[in-house]
Amino acid sequence: NAGVTQTPKFQVLKTGQSMTLQCAQDMNHEYMSWYRQDPGMGLRLIHYSVGAGITDQGEVPNGYNVSRSTTEDFPLRLLSAAPSQTSVYFCASSSRDVNGYTFGSGTRLTVV
Amino acid sequence: AQSVTQPDIHITVSEGASLELRCNYSYGATPYLFWYVQSPGQGLQLLLKYFSGDTLVQGIKGFEAEFKRSQSSFNLRKPSVHWSDAAEYFCAVGAGGGGNQFYFGTGTSLTVIP
């Protein structure tokens, strides 16, 4: 089925470890974004991309890196995980027509 | 700066009763506005959106929302709530040059009692 695929679904990291959250979409969407969801804080934009090779920072970019080498993929990298990065992470994509983002099912990350 | 406020953290309604979830936004230009629903452990599903034109928009699952520019509001309504509507609801504003930067409210949790 067409949509946004996130892997892994669950991950436990130790403080200081690095990892990459994967996100892929097969709808040929130009726009892709990463959000984190924390209790009582809604979803906050981490990074976004308006096309291959173009990325920009959102509200809470510190501690995260992104790249967009292809239209389909938009990985999120944690270079040195901290307990404050314990959260649920959502990737989303949208066409240029701004019809609303399609969300992946999320990655639940715990940093201990 | 753009922001979205959902003043009600939690709402409880009886099945069959009407529902209104409040959303206020702050944005300098004409906003793109959205409502999403999230069931436990799931991603977000788009309910409806407003870009321009008719200020009353219809969405999926029997939901509607009304854009009121004078009140900077985009409240979500449903005439008769079903038990399956219990979920978290998020209002969002699309900002940036192409409306592609989404800013979400903190959400309203809906409980439906029989």
XYZ file of N, CA and C in Angstrom:
678
model
N 0.840 -1.200 0.000
C 0.000 0.000 0.000
C 0.871 1.244 0.000
N 0.434 2.264 -0.723
C 1.170 3.510 -0.776
C 1.117 4.181 0.574
N 2.183 4.901 0.912
C 2.174 5.607 2.173
C 3.567 5.940 2.647
N 3.671 6.229 3.932
C 4.932 6.572 4.569
C 5.338 5.419 5.486
N 6.533 4.926 5.276
C 7.036 3.785 6.046
C 8.170 4.221 6.951
N 8.018 3.954 8.234
C 9.057 4.283 9.209
C 9.621 3.003 9.818
N 10.939 2.984 9.952
C 11.586 1.884 10.658
C 12.707 2.424 11.533
N 12.952 1.812 12.690
C 12.170 0.736 13.298
C 10.919 1.287 13.969
N 10.078 0.432 14.493
C 8.901 0.874 15.244
C 9.242 1.157 16.698
N 10.194 0.437 17.221
C 10.633 0.624 18.601
C 12.159 0.573 18.638
N 12.747 1.356 19.549
C 14.196 1.353 19.689
C 14.566 1.831 21.080
N 15.525 1.133 21.693
C 16.092 1.570 22.963
C 17.572 1.847 22.715
N 18.006 3.019 23.116
C 19.392 3.426 22.962
C 20.001 3.760 24.311
N 21.294 3.628 24.397
C 22.002 4.116 25.565
C 22.460 5.545 25.286
N 22.565 6.322 26.338
C 23.039 7.692 26.194
C 24.378 7.711 25.462
N 24.471 8.582 24.462
C 25.701 8.715 23.699
C 25.746 7.886 22.420
N 24.847 6.927 22.290
C 24.819 6.127 21.072
C 24.220 6.942 19.922
N 24.525 6.508 18.726
C 23.950 7.150 17.546
C 23.040 6.175 16.824
N 22.114 6.712 16.082
C 21.260 5.867 15.258
C 20.558 6.708 14.213
N 19.993 6.025 13.242
C 19.242 6.676 12.183
C 17.835 6.105 12.140
N 16.859 6.996 12.181
C 15.468 6.608 11.966
C 15.190 6.737 10.474
N 14.656 5.666 9.916
C 14.422 5.657 8.481
C 12.995 6.074 8.156
N 12.855 6.769 7.031
C 11.540 7.174 6.540
C 11.555 7.111 5.021
N 10.569 6.447 4.470
C 10.448 6.349 3.016
C 8.989 6.519 2.613
N 8.781 7.229 1.499
C 7.422 7.383 0.970
C 7.425 7.058 -0.518
N 6.323 6.493 -0.971
C 6.237 6.059 -2.366
C 5.159 6.807 -3.123
N 4.865 8.017 -2.686
C 3.823 8.822 -3.313
C 4.395 9.959 -4.154
N 5.716 9.981 -4.302
C 6.396 11.026 -5.062
C 6.113 12.419 -4.494
N 5.990 12.485 -3.164
C 5.749 13.767 -2.516
C 7.015 14.596 -2.437
N 6.847 15.900 -2.659
C 7.998 16.791 -2.584
C 8.374 17.114 -1.134
N 7.358 17.311 -0.291
C 7.616 17.769 1.067
C 7.686 16.583 2.020
N 8.675 16.622 2.909
C 8.766 15.629 3.981
C 9.196 16.319 5.267
N 8.727 15.787 6.379
C 8.999 16.403 7.675
C 9.175 15.336 8.745
N 9.898 15.732 9.779
C 10.023 14.913 10.983
C 9.464 15.686 12.168
N 8.661 14.972 12.976
C 8.091 15.529 14.183
C 8.423 14.618 15.359
N 8.450 15.220 16.533
C 8.476 14.430 17.741
C 7.225 14.742 18.546
N 6.693 13.718 19.193
C 5.484 13.882 19.978
C 5.769 13.521 21.425
N 5.521 14.479 22.295
C 5.727 14.301 23.723
C 4.433 14.623 24.455
N 4.161 13.942 25.555
C 2.903 14.163 26.291
C 2.704 15.627 26.648
N 1.530 16.140 26.347
C 1.191 17.510 26.702
C 1.818 18.575 25.823
N 2.586 18.146 24.810
C 3.272 19.131 23.965
C 2.891 19.009 22.500
N 2.028 18.110 22.183
C 1.620 17.950 20.794
C 2.770 17.460 19.943
N 2.747 17.809 18.679
C 3.815 17.446 17.765
C 4.656 18.680 17.464
N 5.947 18.522 17.529
C 6.853 19.628 17.249
C 7.741 19.288 16.062
N 7.882 20.251 15.179
C 8.621 20.055 13.948
C 10.119 20.065 14.213
N 10.803 19.019 13.763
C 12.247 18.918 13.972
C 12.987 19.470 12.751
N 12.776 18.845 11.623
C 13.360 19.265 10.348
C 12.348 19.001 9.244
N 12.513 19.746 8.156
C 11.651 19.490 7.016
C 12.433 19.665 5.727
N 11.836 19.173 4.646
C 12.480 19.245 3.340
C 11.422 19.544 2.288
N 11.759 20.447 1.373
C 10.810 20.786 0.308
C 11.186 20.111 -1.009
N 12.229 19.306 -0.987
C 12.620 18.567 -2.175
C 13.993 17.954 -1.981
N 14.371 17.069 -2.889
C 15.674 16.420 -2.794
C 16.778 17.465 -2.758
N 17.679 17.299 -1.804
C 18.808 18.202 -1.660
C 18.541 19.452 -0.853
N 17.285 19.623 -0.383
C 16.918 20.840 0.342
C 16.315 20.461 1.698
N 16.953 20.928 2.768
C 16.415 20.700 4.107
C 16.492 21.987 4.908
N 15.684 22.043 5.965
C 15.714 23.215 6.825
C 15.270 22.815 8.220
N 15.570 23.691 9.181
C 15.276 23.395 10.574
C 13.856 23.808 10.930
N 13.273 23.051 11.850
C 11.975 23.381 12.403
C 12.120 24.007 13.778
N 11.183 23.661 14.656
C 11.154 24.251 15.985
C 12.238 23.713 16.919
N 12.512 22.405 16.818
C 13.399 21.742 17.787
C 14.473 20.930 17.073
N 15.394 21.558 16.339
C 16.360 20.815 15.524
C 17.589 20.318 16.267
N 17.865 20.853 17.451
C 19.128 20.539 18.116
C 19.235 19.056 18.458
N 20.371 18.466 18.103
C 20.617 17.056 18.385
C 20.227 16.131 17.255
N 19.690 16.705 16.176
C 19.218 15.910 15.039
C 19.803 16.436 13.730
N 20.115 15.493 12.845
C 20.534 15.850 11.494
C 19.653 15.133 10.482
N 19.476 15.760 9.315
C 18.725 15.129 8.240
C 19.457 15.355 6.933
N 19.085 14.552 5.958
C 19.529 14.737 4.587
C 18.424 14.239 3.675
N 18.438 14.700 2.440
C 17.402 14.282 1.475
C 18.090 14.104 0.120
N 18.671 12.927 -0.049
C 19.390 12.651 -1.291
C 18.450 12.179 -2.397
N 17.293 11.642 -2.028
C 16.304 11.216 -3.007
C 14.935 11.761 -2.617
N 14.012 11.756 -3.531
C 12.662 12.188 -3.210
C 12.004 11.261 -2.197
N 12.337 9.971 -2.263
C 11.628 8.971 -1.469
C 12.060 8.925 -0.006
N 13.328 9.212 0.280
C 13.882 8.932 1.608
C 14.253 10.196 2.365
N 13.997 10.154 3.669
C 14.298 11.316 4.516
C 14.701 10.802 5.904
N 15.925 10.322 6.059
C 16.349 9.766 7.339
C 16.654 10.836 8.379
N 16.419 10.498 9.625
C 16.698 11.378 10.759
C 17.807 10.747 11.594
N 18.879 11.494 11.823
C 20.030 10.962 12.538
C 20.161 11.602 13.914
N 20.356 10.743 14.907
C 20.716 11.192 16.242
C 22.188 10.872 16.413
N 23.018 11.880 16.548
C 24.467 11.652 16.582
C 24.936 11.174 17.939
N 24.327 11.686 19.006
C 24.704 11.305 20.361
C 23.443 11.386 21.218
N 22.777 10.271 21.367
C 21.463 10.267 21.987
C 21.508 10.722 23.441
N 20.463 11.468 23.815
C 20.313 11.942 25.195
C 18.926 11.540 25.697
N 18.773 11.369 27.017
C 17.455 10.996 27.566
C 16.347 11.958 27.149
N 16.678 13.224 26.921
C 15.675 14.205 26.498
C 15.127 13.908 25.107
N 15.767 13.019 24.385
C 15.290 12.645 23.056
C 14.359 11.431 23.092
N 14.065 10.951 24.272
C 13.037 9.923 24.421
C 11.707 10.507 23.973
N 11.099 9.880 22.980
C 9.902 10.454 22.385
C 9.342 9.486 21.345
N 8.216 9.860 20.766
C 7.697 9.168 19.601
C 7.948 10.065 18.393
N 8.555 9.512 17.379
C 8.941 10.283 16.206
C 8.054 9.908 15.019
N 7.551 10.930 14.363
C 6.722 10.728 13.190
C 7.359 11.389 11.976
N 7.346 10.670 10.889
C 7.724 11.199 9.596
C 6.440 11.439 8.810
N 6.438 12.472 7.981
C 5.246 12.787 7.205
C 5.659 13.325 5.846
N 4.788 13.149 4.869
C 5.071 13.677 3.541
C 3.817 14.316 2.969
N 4.044 15.236 2.027
C 2.937 15.962 1.408
C 3.321 16.352 -0.004
N 2.330 16.434 -0.851
C 2.579 16.957 -2.178
C 2.724 18.474 -2.118
N 3.148 19.058 -3.201
C 3.326 20.506 -3.255
C 1.999 21.246 -3.134
N 0.904 20.552 -3.392
C -0.411 21.171 -3.335
C -0.893 21.431 -1.917
N -0.099 21.046 -0.930
C -0.452 21.246 0.486
C -1.831 20.676 0.774
N -1.998 19.423 0.495
C -3.252 18.748 0.809
C -3.253 18.154 2.198
N -2.256 18.477 2.951
C -2.153 17.878 4.271
C -1.139 16.761 4.247
N -0.436 16.611 5.314
C 0.600 15.604 5.391
C 0.017 14.223 5.644
N 0.674 13.224 5.042
C 0.418 11.823 5.338
C 1.480 11.371 6.315
N 1.046 10.777 7.423
C 1.973 10.409 8.481
C 2.292 8.924 8.464
N 3.542 8.624 8.868
C 3.904 7.254 9.141
C 3.348 6.818 10.484
N 3.578 5.575 10.830
C 3.006 5.019 12.057
C 3.854 5.298 13.287
N 5.029 5.898 13.107
C 5.814 6.349 14.243
C 6.909 5.389 14.680
N 7.908 5.964 15.343
C 8.990 5.207 15.986
C 9.042 5.634 17.441
N 8.896 4.668 18.315
C 8.972 4.972 19.758
C 10.404 4.745 20.204
N 11.070 5.831 20.589
C 12.480 5.794 20.969
C 12.631 6.060 22.458
N 13.394 5.186 23.115
C 13.721 5.376 24.525
C 15.226 5.457 24.664
N 15.696 6.521 25.316
C 17.125 6.680 25.560
C 17.360 6.537 27.061
N 18.193 5.577 27.434
C 18.415 5.294 28.863
C 19.834 5.690 29.287
N 5.032 35.111 15.320
C 5.290 33.705 15.035
C 3.972 32.945 15.049
N 3.949 31.876 14.276
C 2.723 31.094 14.191
C 2.578 30.195 15.412
N 1.348 29.988 15.820
C 1.076 29.105 16.946
C -0.353 28.622 16.867
N -0.607 27.528 17.543
C -1.935 26.953 17.594
C -2.257 26.641 19.048
N -3.447 27.019 19.480
C -3.879 26.774 20.848
C -5.132 25.926 20.848
N -5.071 24.841 21.566
C -6.250 24.024 21.813
C -6.521 24.109 23.315
N -7.498 24.900 23.709
C -7.658 25.213 25.133
C -8.145 24.045 25.983
N -8.764 23.071 25.371
C -9.308 21.942 26.116
C -8.365 20.749 26.025
N -7.789 20.368 27.159
C -6.869 19.233 27.170
C -7.643 17.928 27.032
N -8.790 17.873 27.718
C -9.573 16.642 27.718
C -11.056 16.997 27.725
N -11.830 16.268 26.924
C -13.280 16.448 26.867
C -13.949 15.083 26.953
N -15.039 15.033 27.725
C -15.839 13.812 27.833
C -17.256 14.109 27.347
N -17.743 13.304 26.437
C -19.110 13.469 25.948
C -19.802 12.109 25.948
N -21.122 12.150 25.987
C -21.905 10.923 25.894
C -22.110 10.552 24.437
N -22.167 9.268 24.188
C -22.417 8.811 22.833
C -23.755 9.372 22.350
N -23.734 9.911 21.138
C -24.928 10.521 20.569
C -25.025 12.013 20.790
N -24.241 12.532 21.706
C -24.239 13.980 21.952
C -23.412 14.692 20.891
N -23.601 15.997 20.819
C -22.818 16.788 19.872
C -21.455 17.109 20.460
N -20.540 17.479 19.568
C -19.158 17.723 19.980
C -18.635 18.989 19.325
N -17.898 19.775 20.075
C -17.150 20.887 19.495
C -15.791 20.963 20.164
N -14.747 20.885 19.368
C -13.379 21.017 19.845
C -12.839 22.354 19.357
N -12.242 23.096 20.277
C -11.815 24.450 19.949
C -10.369 24.507 19.471
N -10.133 25.430 18.556
C -8.794 25.653 18.031
C -8.656 27.137 17.703
N -7.623 27.766 18.236
C -7.301 29.144 17.886
C -5.888 29.187 17.334
N -5.672 30.008 16.336
C -4.365 30.068 15.701
C -3.864 31.502 15.698
N -2.562 31.602 15.536
C -1.921 32.897 15.361
C -1.011 32.781 14.160
N -1.324 33.562 13.129
C -0.525 33.520 11.904
C -0.786 34.795 11.133
N 0.274 35.387 10.609
C 0.154 36.686 9.984
C -0.562 36.697 8.656
N -0.479 35.628 7.924
C -1.086 35.578 6.591
C -2.320 34.688 6.622
N -2.934 34.501 5.472
C -4.060 33.573 5.383
C -3.558 32.171 5.666
N -4.122 31.517 6.634
C -3.574 30.227 7.049
C -4.127 29.048 6.267
N -3.326 28.016 6.192
C -3.823 26.693 5.847
C -4.132 26.021 7.188
N -5.302 25.471 7.361
C -5.710 24.906 8.638
C -6.153 23.469 8.464
N -5.824 22.663 9.453
C -6.074 21.233 9.374
C -6.535 20.708 10.733
N -7.285 19.646 10.685
C -7.586 18.840 11.866
C -7.165 17.398 11.576
N -6.456 16.833 12.572
C -6.022 15.444 12.495
C -6.569 14.683 13.697
N -6.718 13.366 13.526
C -7.119 12.506 14.619
C -6.078 11.415 14.802
N -5.814 11.076 16.059
C -4.835 10.035 16.368
C -5.451 9.039 17.339
N -5.601 7.812 16.907
C -6.045 6.741 17.795
C -4.838 6.220 18.562
N -5.063 5.621 19.716
C -3.935 5.164 20.558
C -2.954 4.288 19.789
N -1.672 4.637 19.887
C -0.628 3.846 19.260
C -0.553 3.964 17.757
N -1.303 4.904 17.206
C -1.349 5.048 15.743
C -0.748 6.372 15.292
N -0.584 6.487 13.997
C -0.182 7.760 13.422
C -1.366 8.697 13.327
N -1.181 9.807 12.652
C -2.228 10.817 12.538
C -2.947 10.680 11.206
N -4.252 10.843 11.258
C -5.072 10.776 10.063
C -5.730 12.120 9.833
N -5.681 12.603 8.604
C -6.262 13.888 8.261
C -7.787 13.795 8.257
N -8.448 14.679 9.022
C -9.911 14.744 9.046
C -10.445 15.725 8.013
N -9.864 16.913 7.987
C -10.327 17.933 7.052
C -9.304 19.053 6.981
N -9.482 19.922 5.985
C -8.541 21.016 5.766
C -9.283 22.235 5.224
N -8.705 23.396 5.482
C -9.236 24.654 4.947
C -8.090 25.441 4.325
N -8.310 25.883 3.078
C -7.329 26.734 2.415
C -7.939 28.092 2.111
N -9.125 28.080 1.535
C -9.785 29.313 1.153
C -11.218 28.972 0.780
N -12.016 30.009 0.462
C -13.369 29.762 0.001
C -14.343 29.579 1.137
N -15.256 28.657 0.963
C -16.299 28.403 1.945
C -15.687 28.145 3.309
N -16.164 28.888 4.299
C -15.551 28.797 5.624
C -16.013 27.582 6.419
N -17.021 26.889 5.950
C -17.474 25.649 6.586
C -17.008 24.496 5.718
N -16.150 23.673 6.270
C -15.591 22.569 5.497
C -16.033 21.239 6.080
N -16.263 20.311 5.203
C -16.682 18.972 5.598
C -15.501 18.020 5.514
N -15.453 17.087 6.432
C -14.370 16.128 6.421
C -14.883 14.700 6.463
N -13.980 13.822 6.804
C -14.360 12.415 6.891
C -15.008 12.116 8.231
N -15.653 10.972 8.326
C -16.254 10.476 9.567
C -17.320 11.411 10.127
N -17.928 12.247 9.294
C -19.007 13.118 9.736
C -18.569 14.397 10.434
N -17.301 14.699 10.415
C -16.792 15.916 11.043
C -16.884 17.113 10.100
N -17.012 18.285 10.698
C -16.955 19.542 9.973
C -16.219 20.563 10.827
N -15.745 21.616 10.190
C -15.060 22.683 10.911
C -15.399 24.010 10.264
N -15.414 25.053 11.071
C -15.735 26.389 10.567
C -14.588 27.332 10.834
N -14.122 27.993 9.795
C -13.069 28.987 9.884
C -13.700 30.341 10.161
N -13.256 30.989 11.234
C -13.726 32.327 11.562
C -12.514 33.230 11.681
N -12.300 34.016 10.643
C -11.114 34.873 10.610
C -11.132 35.889 11.747
N -12.290 36.448 12.046
C -12.380 37.501 13.068
C -12.018 36.976 14.449
N -12.212 35.689 14.665
C -11.901 35.078 15.955
C -10.637 34.232 15.900
N -9.987 34.171 14.748
C -8.795 33.330 14.568
C -9.069 31.924 15.084
N -10.203 31.388 14.686
C -10.592 30.074 15.194
C -10.910 29.118 14.060
N -10.810 27.861 14.369
C -11.101 26.788 13.406
C -11.604 25.607 14.220
N -12.825 25.722 14.729
C -13.380 24.721 15.636
C -13.934 23.519 14.884
N -13.717 22.371 15.461
C -14.169 21.097 14.886
C -15.492 20.689 15.538
N -16.428 20.207 14.727
C -17.741 19.834 15.255
C -18.192 18.503 14.681
N -19.047 17.842 15.469
C -19.721 16.647 14.986
C -21.081 16.601 15.662
N -22.160 16.404 14.910
C -23.510 16.471 15.487
C -23.815 15.347 16.468
N -23.272 14.153 16.216
C -23.594 13.004 17.051
C -22.356 12.112 17.149
N -21.820 12.042 18.340
C -20.556 11.340 18.542
C -20.785 9.834 18.695
N -19.874 9.065 18.123
C -19.898 7.612 18.221
C -18.757 7.173 19.118
N -18.915 5.995 19.737
C -17.873 5.526 20.648
C -16.519 5.428 19.946
N -16.531 5.146 18.649
C -15.270 5.007 17.903
C -14.562 6.340 17.677
N -15.210 7.440 18.036
C -14.566 8.754 17.888
C -13.600 9.065 19.030
N -13.581 8.240 20.060
C -12.650 8.456 21.166
C -11.221 8.397 20.639
N -10.475 9.476 20.825
C -9.121 9.593 20.252
C -8.539 10.927 20.688
N -7.351 11.219 20.182
C -6.711 12.510 20.384
C -6.887 13.303 19.093
N -7.240 14.582 19.240
C -7.486 15.430 18.077
C -6.509 16.593 18.085
N -5.918 16.819 16.931
C -4.922 17.875 16.793
C -5.328 18.860 15.704
N -5.218 20.124 16.049
C -5.388 21.199 15.080
C -3.998 21.626 14.621
N -3.865 21.998 13.351
C -2.562 22.405 12.833
C -2.713 23.558 11.863
N -1.708 24.405 11.823
C -1.649 25.489 10.844
C -0.461 25.245 9.930
N -0.650 25.409 8.647
C 0.418 25.258 7.677
C 1.016 26.617 7.384
N 2.295 26.783 7.689
C 2.958 28.068 7.521
C 4.057 27.927 6.476
N 4.851 28.966 6.327
C 5.919 28.934 5.351
C 5.412 29.303 3.972
N 6.369 29.443 3.043
C 6.016 29.910 1.706
C 5.015 29.032 1.002
N 5.113 27.745 1.196
C 4.168 26.843 0.551
C 3.226 26.178 1.522
N 3.161 26.693 2.718
C 2.311 26.096 3.742
C 2.786 24.737 4.174
N 4.067 24.466 3.957
C 4.556 23.112 4.202
C 5.176 22.922 5.572
N 5.242 23.980 6.375
C 5.694 23.830 7.755
C 4.454 23.786 8.640
N 4.217 22.631 9.202
C 3.029 22.451 10.027
C 3.361 22.707 11.481
N 2.474 23.455 12.147
C 2.603 23.684 13.573
C 1.313 23.186 14.222
N 1.502 22.314 15.210
C 0.372 21.639 15.833
C 0.029 22.231 17.190
N -1.235 22.131 17.551
C -1.639 22.377 18.914
C -1.260 21.196 19.793
N -1.508 21.333 21.073
C -1.112 20.301 22.016
C -2.107 19.158 22.094
N -3.215 19.289 21.396
C -4.156 18.187 21.298
C -5.272 18.233 22.326
N -6.401 17.638 21.963
C -7.529 17.447 22.869
C -7.877 15.968 22.878
N -7.896 15.393 24.060
C -8.235 13.980 24.208
C -9.739 13.857 24.411
N -10.374 13.048 23.596
C -11.823 12.871 23.659
C -12.163 11.504 24.230
N -12.969 11.515 25.272
C -13.523 10.287 25.842
C -15.015 10.254 25.542
N -15.506 9.114 25.101
C -16.928 8.956 24.805
C -17.496 7.921 25.771
N -18.513 8.330 26.519
C -19.122 7.416 27.478
C -20.463 6.919 26.955
N -20.788 5.656 27.233
C -22.020 5.078 26.697
C -23.269 5.737 27.297
